[in-house]
Coordinates of C-alpha atoms and ligand atoms in Angstrom, one line a residue:
X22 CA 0.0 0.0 0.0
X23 CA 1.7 3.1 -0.8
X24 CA 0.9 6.6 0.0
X25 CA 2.1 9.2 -3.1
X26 CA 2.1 12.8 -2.8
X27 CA 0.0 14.1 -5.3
X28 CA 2.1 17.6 -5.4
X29 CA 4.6 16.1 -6.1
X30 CA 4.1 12.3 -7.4
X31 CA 6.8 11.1 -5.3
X32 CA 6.0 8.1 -3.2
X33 CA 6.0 8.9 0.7
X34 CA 5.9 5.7 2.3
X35 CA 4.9 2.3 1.6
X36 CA 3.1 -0.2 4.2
X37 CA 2.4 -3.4 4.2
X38 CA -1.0 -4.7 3.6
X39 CA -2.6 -7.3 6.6
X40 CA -2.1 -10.5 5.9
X41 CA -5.6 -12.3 6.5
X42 CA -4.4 -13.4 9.5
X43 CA -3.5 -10.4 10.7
X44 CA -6.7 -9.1 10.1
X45 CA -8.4 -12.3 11.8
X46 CA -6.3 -11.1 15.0
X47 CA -7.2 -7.5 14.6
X48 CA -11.1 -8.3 15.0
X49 CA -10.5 -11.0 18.1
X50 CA -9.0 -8.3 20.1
X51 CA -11.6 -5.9 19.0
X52 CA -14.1 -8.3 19.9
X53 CA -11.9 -9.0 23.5
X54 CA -11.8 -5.3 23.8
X55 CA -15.8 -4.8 23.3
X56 CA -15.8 -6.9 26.9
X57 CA -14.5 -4.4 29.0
X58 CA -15.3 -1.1 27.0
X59 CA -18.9 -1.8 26.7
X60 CA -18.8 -2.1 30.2
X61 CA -17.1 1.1 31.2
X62 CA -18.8 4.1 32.7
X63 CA -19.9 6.7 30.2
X64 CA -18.3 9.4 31.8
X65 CA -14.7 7.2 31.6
X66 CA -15.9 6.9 28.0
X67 CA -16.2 10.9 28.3
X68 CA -12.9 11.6 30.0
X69 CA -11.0 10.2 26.7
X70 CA -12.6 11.4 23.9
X71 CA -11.7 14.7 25.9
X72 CA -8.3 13.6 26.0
X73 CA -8.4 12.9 22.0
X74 CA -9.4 15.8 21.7
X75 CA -6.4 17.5 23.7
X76 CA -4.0 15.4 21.8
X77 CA -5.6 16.8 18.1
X78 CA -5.1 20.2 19.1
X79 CA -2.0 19.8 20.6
X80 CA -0.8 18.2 17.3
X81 CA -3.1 19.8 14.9
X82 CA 0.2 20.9 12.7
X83 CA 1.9 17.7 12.7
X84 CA -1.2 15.6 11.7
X85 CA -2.2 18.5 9.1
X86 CA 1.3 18.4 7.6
X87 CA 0.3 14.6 7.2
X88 CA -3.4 14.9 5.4
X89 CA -1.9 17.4 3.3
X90 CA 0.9 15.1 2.2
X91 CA -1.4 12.2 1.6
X92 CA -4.0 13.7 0.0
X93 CA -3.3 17.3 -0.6
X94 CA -5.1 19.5 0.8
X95 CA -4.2 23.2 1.8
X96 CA -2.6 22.7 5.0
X97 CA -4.8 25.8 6.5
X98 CA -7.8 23.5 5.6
X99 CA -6.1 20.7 7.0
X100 CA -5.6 22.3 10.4
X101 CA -9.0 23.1 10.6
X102 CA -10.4 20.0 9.5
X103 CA -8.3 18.5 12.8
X104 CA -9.7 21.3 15.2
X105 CA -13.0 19.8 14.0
X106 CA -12.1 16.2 14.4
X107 CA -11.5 17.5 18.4
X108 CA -14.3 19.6 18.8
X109 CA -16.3 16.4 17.2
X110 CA -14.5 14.4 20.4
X111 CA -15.6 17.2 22.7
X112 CA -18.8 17.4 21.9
X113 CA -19.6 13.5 22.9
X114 CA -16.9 14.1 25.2
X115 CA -19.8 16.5 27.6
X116 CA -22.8 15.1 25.7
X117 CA -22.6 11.3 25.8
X118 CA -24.3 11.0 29.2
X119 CA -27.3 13.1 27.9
X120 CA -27.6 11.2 24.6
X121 CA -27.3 7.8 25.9
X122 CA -29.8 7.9 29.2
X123 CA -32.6 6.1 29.2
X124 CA -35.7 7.0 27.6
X125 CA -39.0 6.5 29.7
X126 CA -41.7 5.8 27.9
X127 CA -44.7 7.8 29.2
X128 CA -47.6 5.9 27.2
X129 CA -47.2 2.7 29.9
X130 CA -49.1 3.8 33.1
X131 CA -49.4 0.3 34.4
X132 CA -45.5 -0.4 34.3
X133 CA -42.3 1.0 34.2
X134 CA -41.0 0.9 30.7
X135 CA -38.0 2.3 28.8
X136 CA -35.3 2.0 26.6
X137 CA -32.0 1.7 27.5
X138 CA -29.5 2.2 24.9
X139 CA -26.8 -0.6 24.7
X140 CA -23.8 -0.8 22.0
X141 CA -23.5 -3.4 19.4
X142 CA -19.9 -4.5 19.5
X143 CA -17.2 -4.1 16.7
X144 CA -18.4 -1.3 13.9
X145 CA -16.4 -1.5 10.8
X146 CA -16.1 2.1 9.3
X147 CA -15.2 2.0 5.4
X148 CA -13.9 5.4 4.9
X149 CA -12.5 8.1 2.3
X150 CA -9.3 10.2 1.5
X151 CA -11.3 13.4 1.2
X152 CA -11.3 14.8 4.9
X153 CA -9.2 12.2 5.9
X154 CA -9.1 12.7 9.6
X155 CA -12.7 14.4 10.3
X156 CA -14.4 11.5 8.1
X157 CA -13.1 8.5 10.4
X158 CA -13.6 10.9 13.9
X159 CA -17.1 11.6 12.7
X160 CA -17.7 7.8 13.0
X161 CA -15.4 7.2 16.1
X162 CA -16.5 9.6 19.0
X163 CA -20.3 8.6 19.4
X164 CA -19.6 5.2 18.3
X165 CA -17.1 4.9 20.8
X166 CA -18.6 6.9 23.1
X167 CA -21.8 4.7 22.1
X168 CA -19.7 2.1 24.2
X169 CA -18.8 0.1 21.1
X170 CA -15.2 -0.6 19.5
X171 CA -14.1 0.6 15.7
X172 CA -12.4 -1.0 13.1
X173 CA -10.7 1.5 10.2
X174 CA -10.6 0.3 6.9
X175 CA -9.9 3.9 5.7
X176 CA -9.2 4.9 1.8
X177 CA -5.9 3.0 0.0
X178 CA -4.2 6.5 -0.3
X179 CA -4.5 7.5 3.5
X180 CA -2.6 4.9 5.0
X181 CA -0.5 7.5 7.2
X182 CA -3.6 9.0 8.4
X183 CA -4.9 5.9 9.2
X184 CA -2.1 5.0 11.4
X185 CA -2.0 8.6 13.1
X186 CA -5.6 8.2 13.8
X187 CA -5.5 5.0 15.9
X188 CA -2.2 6.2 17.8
X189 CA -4.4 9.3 18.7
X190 CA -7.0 7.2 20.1
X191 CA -3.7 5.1 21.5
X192 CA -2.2 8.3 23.7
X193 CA -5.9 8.9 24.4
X194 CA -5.6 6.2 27.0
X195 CA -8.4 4.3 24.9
X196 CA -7.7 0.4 26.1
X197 CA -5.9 -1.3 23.1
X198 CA -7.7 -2.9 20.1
X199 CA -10.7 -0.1 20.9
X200 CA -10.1 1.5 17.8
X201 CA -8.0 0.1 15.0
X202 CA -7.1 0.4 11.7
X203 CA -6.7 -2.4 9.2
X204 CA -4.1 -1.9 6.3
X205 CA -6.4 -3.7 3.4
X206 CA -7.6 -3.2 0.2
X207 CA -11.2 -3.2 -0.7
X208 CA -11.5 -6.6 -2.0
X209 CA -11.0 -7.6 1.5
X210 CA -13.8 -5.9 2.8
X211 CA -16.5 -8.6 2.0
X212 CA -14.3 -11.0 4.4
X213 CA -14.8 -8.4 7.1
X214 CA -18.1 -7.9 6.8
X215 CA -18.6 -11.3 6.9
X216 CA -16.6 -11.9 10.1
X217 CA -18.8 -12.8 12.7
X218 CA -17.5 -10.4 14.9
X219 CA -18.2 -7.3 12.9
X220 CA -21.7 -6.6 14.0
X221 CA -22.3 -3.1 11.7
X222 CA -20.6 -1.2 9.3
X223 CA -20.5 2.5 7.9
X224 CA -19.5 3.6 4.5
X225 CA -18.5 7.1 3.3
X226 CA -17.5 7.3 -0.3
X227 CA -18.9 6.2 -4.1
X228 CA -22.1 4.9 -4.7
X229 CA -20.1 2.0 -5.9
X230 CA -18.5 1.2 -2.3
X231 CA -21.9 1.7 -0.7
X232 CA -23.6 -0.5 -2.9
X233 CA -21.0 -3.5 -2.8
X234 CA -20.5 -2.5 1.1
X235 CA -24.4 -2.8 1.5
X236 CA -25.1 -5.3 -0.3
X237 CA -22.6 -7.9 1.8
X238 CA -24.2 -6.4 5.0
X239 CA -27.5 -7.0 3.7
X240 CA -27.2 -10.5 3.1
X241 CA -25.4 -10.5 6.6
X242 CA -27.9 -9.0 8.5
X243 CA -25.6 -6.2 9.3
X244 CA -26.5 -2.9 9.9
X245 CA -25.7 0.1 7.6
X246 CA -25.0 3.6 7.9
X247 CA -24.2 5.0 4.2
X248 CA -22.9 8.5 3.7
X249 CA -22.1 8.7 -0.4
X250 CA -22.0 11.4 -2.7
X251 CA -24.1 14.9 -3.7
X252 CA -24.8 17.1 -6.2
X253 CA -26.2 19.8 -4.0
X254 CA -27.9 23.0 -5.2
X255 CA -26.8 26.2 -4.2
X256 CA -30.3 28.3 -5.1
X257 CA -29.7 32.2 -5.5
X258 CA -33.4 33.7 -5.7
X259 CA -33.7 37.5 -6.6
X260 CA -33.8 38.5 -3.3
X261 CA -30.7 36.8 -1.9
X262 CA -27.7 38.8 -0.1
X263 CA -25.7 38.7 -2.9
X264 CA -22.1 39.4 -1.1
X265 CA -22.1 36.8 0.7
X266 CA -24.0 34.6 -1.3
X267 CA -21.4 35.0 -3.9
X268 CA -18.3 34.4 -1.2
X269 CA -20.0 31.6 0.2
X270 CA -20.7 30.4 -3.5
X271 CA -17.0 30.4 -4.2
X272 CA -16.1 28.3 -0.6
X273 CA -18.7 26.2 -1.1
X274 CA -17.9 24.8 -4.6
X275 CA -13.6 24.9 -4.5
X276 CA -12.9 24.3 -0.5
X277 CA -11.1 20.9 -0.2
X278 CA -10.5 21.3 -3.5
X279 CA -13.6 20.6 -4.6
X280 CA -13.8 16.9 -3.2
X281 CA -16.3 17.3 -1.1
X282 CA -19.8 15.4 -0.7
X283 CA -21.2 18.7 0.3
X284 CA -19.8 20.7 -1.9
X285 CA -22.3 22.7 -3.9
X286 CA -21.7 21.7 -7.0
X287 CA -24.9 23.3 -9.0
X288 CA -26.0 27.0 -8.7
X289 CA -29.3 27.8 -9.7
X290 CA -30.1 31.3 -10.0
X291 CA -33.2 33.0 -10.8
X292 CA -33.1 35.1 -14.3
X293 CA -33.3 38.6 -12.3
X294 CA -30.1 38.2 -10.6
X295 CA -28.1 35.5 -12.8
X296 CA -26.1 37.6 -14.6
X297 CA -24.9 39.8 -11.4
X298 CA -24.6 36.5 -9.6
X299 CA -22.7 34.7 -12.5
X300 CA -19.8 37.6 -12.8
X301 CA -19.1 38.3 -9.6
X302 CA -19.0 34.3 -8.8
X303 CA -16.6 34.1 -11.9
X304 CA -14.5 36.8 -10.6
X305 CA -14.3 35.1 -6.8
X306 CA -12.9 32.2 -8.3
X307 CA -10.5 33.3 -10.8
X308 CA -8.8 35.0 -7.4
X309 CA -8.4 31.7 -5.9
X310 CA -4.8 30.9 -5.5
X311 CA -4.0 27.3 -6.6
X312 CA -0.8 25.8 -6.1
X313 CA 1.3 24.4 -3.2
X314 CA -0.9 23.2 -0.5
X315 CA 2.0 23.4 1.9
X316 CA 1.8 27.0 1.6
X317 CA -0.5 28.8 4.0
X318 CA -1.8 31.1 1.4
X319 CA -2.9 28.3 -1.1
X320 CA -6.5 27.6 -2.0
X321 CA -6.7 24.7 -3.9
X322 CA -4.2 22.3 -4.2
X323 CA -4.0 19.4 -6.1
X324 CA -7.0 16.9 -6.9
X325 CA -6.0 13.7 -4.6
X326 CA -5.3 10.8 -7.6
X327 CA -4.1 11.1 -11.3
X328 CA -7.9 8.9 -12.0
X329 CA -9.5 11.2 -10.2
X330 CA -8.9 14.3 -11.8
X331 CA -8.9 12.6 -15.2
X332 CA -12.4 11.5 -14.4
X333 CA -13.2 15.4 -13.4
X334 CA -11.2 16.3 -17.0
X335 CA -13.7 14.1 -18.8
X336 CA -17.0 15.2 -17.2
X337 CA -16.0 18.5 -18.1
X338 CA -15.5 17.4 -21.6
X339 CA -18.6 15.8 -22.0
X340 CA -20.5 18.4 -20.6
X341 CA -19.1 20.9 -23.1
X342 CA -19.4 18.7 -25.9
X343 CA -23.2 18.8 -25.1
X344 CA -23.1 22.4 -24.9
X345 CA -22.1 23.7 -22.2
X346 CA -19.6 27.5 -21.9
X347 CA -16.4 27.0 -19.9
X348 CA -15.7 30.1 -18.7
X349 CA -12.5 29.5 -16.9
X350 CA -10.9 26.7 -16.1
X351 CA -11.2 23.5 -17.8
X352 CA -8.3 21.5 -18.4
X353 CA -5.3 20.4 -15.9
X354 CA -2.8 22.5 -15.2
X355 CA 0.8 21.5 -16.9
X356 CA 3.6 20.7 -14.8
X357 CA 3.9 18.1 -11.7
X358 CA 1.1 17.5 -9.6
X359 CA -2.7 16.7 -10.3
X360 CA -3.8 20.3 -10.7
X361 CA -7.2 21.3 -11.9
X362 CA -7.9 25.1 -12.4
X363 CA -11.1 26.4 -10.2
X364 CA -13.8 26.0 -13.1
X365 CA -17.2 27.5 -14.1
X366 CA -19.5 26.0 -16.7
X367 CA -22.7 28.3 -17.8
X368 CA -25.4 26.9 -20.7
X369 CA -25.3 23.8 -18.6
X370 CA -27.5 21.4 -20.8
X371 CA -30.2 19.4 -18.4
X372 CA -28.7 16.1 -19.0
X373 CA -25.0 16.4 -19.0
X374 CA -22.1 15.0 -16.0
X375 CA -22.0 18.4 -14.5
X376 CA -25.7 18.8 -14.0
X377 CA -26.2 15.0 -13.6
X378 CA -23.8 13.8 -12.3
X379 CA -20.9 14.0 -9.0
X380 CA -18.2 16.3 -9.8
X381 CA -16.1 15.4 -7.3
X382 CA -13.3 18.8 -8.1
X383 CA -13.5 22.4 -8.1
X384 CA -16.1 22.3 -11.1
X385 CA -19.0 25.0 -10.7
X386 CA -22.2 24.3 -13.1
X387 CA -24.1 27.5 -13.1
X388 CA -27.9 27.0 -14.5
X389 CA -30.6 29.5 -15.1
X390 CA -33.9 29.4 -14.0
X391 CA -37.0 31.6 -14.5
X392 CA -38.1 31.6 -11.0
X393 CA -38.3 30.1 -7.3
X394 CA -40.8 27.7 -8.6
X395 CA -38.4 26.1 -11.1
X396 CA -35.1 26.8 -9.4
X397 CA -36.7 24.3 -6.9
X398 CA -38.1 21.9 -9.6
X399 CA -34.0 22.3 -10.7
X400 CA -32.6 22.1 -7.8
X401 CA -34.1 18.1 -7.0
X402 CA -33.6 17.4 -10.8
X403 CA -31.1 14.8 -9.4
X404 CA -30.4 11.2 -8.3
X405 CA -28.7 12.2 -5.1
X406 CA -30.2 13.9 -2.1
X407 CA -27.4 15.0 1.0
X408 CA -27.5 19.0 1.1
X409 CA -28.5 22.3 -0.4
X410 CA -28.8 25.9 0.7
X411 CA -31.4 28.3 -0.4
X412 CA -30.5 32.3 -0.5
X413 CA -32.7 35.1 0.5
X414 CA -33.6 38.0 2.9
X415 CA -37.4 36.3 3.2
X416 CA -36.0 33.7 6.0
X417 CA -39.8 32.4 5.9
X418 CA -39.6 31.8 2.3
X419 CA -36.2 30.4 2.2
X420 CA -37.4 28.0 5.4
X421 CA -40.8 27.2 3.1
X422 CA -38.4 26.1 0.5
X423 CA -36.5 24.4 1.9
X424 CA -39.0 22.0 2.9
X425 CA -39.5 21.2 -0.8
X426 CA -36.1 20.5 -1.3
X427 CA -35.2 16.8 -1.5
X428 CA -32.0 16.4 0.8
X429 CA -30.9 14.8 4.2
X430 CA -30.4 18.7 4.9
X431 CA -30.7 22.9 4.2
X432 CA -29.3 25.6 4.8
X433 CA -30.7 28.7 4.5
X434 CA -27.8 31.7 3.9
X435 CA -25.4 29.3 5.0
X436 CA -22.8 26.5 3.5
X437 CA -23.6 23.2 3.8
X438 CA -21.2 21.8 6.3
X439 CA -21.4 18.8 8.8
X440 CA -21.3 19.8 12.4
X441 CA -21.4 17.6 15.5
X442 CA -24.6 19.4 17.0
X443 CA -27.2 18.4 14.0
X444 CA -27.5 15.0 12.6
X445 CA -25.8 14.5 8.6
X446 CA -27.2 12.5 6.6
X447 CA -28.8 11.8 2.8
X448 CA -31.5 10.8 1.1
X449 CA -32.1 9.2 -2.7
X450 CA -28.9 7.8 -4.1
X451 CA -26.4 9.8 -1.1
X452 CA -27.6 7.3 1.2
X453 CA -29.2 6.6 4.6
X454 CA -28.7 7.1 8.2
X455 CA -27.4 9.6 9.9
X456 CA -24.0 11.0 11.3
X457 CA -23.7 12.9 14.3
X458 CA -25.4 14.7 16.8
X459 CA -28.1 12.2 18.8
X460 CA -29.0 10.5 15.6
X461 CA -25.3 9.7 15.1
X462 CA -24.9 8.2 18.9
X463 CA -28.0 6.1 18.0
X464 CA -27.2 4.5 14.7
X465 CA -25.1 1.6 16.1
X466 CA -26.9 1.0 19.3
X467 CA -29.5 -1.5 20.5
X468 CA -32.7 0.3 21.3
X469 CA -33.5 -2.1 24.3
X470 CA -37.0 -2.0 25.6
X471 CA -37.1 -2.9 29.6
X472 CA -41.0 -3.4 30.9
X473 CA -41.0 -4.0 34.9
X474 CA -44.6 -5.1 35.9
Ligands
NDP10 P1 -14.4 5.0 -3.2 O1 -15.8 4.9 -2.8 O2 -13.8 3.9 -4.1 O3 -13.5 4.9 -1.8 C1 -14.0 5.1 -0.5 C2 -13.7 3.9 0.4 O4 -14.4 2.8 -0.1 C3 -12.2 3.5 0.4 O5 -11.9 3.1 1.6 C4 -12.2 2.4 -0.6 O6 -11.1 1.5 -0.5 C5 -13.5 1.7 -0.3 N1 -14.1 0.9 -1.3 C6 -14.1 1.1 -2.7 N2 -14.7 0.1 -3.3 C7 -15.1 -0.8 -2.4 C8 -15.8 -2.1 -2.4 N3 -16.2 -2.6 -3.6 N4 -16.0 -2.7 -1.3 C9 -15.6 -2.2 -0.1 N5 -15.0 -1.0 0.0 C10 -14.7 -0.3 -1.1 O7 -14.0 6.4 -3.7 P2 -12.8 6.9 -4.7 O8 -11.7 7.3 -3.8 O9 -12.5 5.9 -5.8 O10 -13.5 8.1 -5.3 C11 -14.5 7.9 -6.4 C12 -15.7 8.8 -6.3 O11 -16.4 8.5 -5.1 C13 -15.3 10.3 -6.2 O12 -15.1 10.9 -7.4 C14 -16.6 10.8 -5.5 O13 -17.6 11.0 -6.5 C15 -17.0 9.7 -4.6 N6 -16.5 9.9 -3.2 C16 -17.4 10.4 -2.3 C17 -17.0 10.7 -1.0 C18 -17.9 11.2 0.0 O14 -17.5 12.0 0.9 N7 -19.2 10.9 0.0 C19 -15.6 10.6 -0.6 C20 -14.7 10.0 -1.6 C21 -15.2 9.7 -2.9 P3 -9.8 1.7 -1.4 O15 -9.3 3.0 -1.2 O16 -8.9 0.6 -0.9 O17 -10.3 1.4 -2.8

């Protein structure tokens, strides 16, 4: 398994994929561990997810250094994506108590009755190179603080991160084998899956990995939790704040370099403002600075694999062979690394890969529409369902709206983003089940009813 700078092509390190015994060990000490974790007191649960989260931000430049190098990202992002992974740890950290008491069930007046919620046991979590760090930590704090133990079988092109992440949970004073990672490939997935000791599993990534991951599971009867990808809208209506619709536009679309889930990836605008809207967004992310993600001023850095950027190349391609204007960007940069230029495509025909499909890279699709009433009838003209934000000053028309649109979430004059205090989640082809949040800490429990007559 090797790890390869994409700035630079040159191979970092190269590790040594488990053997299938090795993996067989891995999950009988997971299992041993589940014993004595399960049993532990929440608030001991509490004490070292606080400690994780200590350890994060007292490292947050080391491990940064490291996502960036893996996987490329601009290191400023990278810092902040680990300040999230410990404010993640923090939050279950004060709230596991809270989310995990019993629930009395007031309906039962001749006898005491409640659920208790109780963990599963070993949770594999399937995960991707994109937010290397906040991905896996999004899964570990409830599920650990859930009382169950993780397995990592993160993305082929993370293996560092993968390593750093179980050593945090390590100096954490986690008991061993609570959280580990497993060097493998993904045709070894099915085989842990399959183990009987693997009682639930999570995927984040391609339709593709969810299906295969799901469809194992299924026949299993193992629980899963899948997070896959978007194509959110990003709906401007005529009486949006413009500013900071447009700034947020130009985050929301190129930060992480465009791989992002929740990236918005189409803009609808309504006709009154689409030409205003379309220039200034143009403008914003022509002033992006791409280039060396090690450099603190940096943008966008490179895309995180050679296939994955040539996959980007070609949906823009296709989607201007169909018709659609590029109006900057739109065709790697020369030179080393696996540099795409921030891009915007206007005249986006209905059926093309950028308004059909993921573009998983710093590739806008800007569509017009005639009004609210079609922008929304755009704006769920898609397969996938995980976010979307609707802009306007009418906050009650922007909340009525967002009701009709068909996502796990909406954000009214706001980015999309995932944060520990409201459950994540998609609909349609993105998925189901939730992240985070006390849907999160309740995805891999047993919801045990107790009746005392
Ligand atoms: P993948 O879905 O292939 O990778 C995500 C994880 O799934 C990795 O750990 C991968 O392992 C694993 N995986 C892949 N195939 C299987 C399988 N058949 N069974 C079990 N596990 C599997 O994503 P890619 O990196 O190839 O990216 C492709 C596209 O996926 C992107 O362009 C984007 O559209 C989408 N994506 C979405 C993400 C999200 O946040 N929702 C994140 C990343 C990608 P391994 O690395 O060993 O192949």
């Amino acid at each position: 398994m090797e790890s390869v700078n994409p700035t630079t092509e040159e191979t970092i390190d190269s590790y040594a994929e488990y053997t299938d015994g090795e993996v067989e060990t891995a999950l009988e000490e997971a299992d041993r561990a589940f014993a004595d974790w399960s049993q532990t007191e929440i608030r001991e649960r509490q004490q070292l997810l606080a400690n994780a989260a200590e350890i994060l931000r007292n490292n947050k430049q080391e491990y940064a250094e490291l996502i960036t190098r893996e996987m490329g990202k601009p290191v400023s992002q990278a810092v902040a994506e680990v300040e999230k992974c410990a404010w993640g740890c923090e939050f279950y950290a004060e709230r596991a108590i809270e989310l995990l008491q019993n629930e009395v069930i007031g309906t039962v007046p001749e006898a005491k009755a409640y659920v208790r919620y109780e963990p599963l046991g070993v949770v594999l979590a399937v995960m991707p190179w994109n937010y290397p760090f906040w991905q896996a930590f999004r899964f570990a704090a409830p599920t650990l603080a859930a009382g169950n133990v993780g397995v990592l079988k993160h993305a082929s092109n993370v293996p560092g991160c993968a390593l750093a992440i179980e050593e945090v949970f390590e100096k954490a004073g986690f008991p061993e084998s609570a959280f580990s990672s497993l060097l493998i490939g993904s045709s070894k997935v099915d085989d842990v899956i399959t183990n009987s000791r693997v009682r639930a599993v999570t995927v984040t990534g391609s339709e593709f990995a969810g299906k295969a991951v799901a469809e194992t599971a299924g026949r299993e009867l193992k629980k899963t939790v899948l997070e896959l990808g978007g194509s959110d809208p990003f709906v401007v209506l005529e009486d949006a704040p413009l500013e900071s619709a447009v700034e947020t536009a130009v985050t929301a679309r190129n930060q992480n370099s465009g791989q992002s889930c929740i990236a918005a990836k189409r803009f609808v605008v309504v006709d009154e403002v689409y030409d205003e809207f379309t220039d200034r967004f143009v403008e914003g992310v022509r002033e992006l600075e791409v280039g060396d993600p090690l450099d603190e001023s940096t943008d966008v850095g490179p895309q995180a694999r050679a296939g994955l950027m040539e996959e980007l190349h070609e949906q823009v391609e296709q989607s201007r062979e169909a018709g659609a204007t590029v109006v900057t960007g739109g065709k790697p940069l020369e030179g080393d690394g696996h540099f795409y230029p921030p891009t915007v495509l206007t005249d986006v025909p209905r059926d093309c890969p950028a308004a059909s499909e993921e573009t998983f890279g710093p590739v806008a699709a800007v569509i017009r529409a005639d009004d609210a009433e079609e922008a929304i009838e755009i704006a769920n003209r898609t397969r996938y369902g995980l976010g979307g934000s609707v802009w306007t000053e009418d906050l009650e028309r922007g909340e009525r709206l967002a009701g009709r649109i068909e996502a796990g979430c909406v954000f009214v004059n706001e980015i999309v983003k995932s944060d520990p205090r409201v459950p994540f989640g998609g609909i349609k082809d993105s998925g189901y089940g939730r992240e985070l949040s006390q849907q999160g800490i309740h995805e891999f429990v047993n919801e045990k009813t107790v009746w005392v007559q």
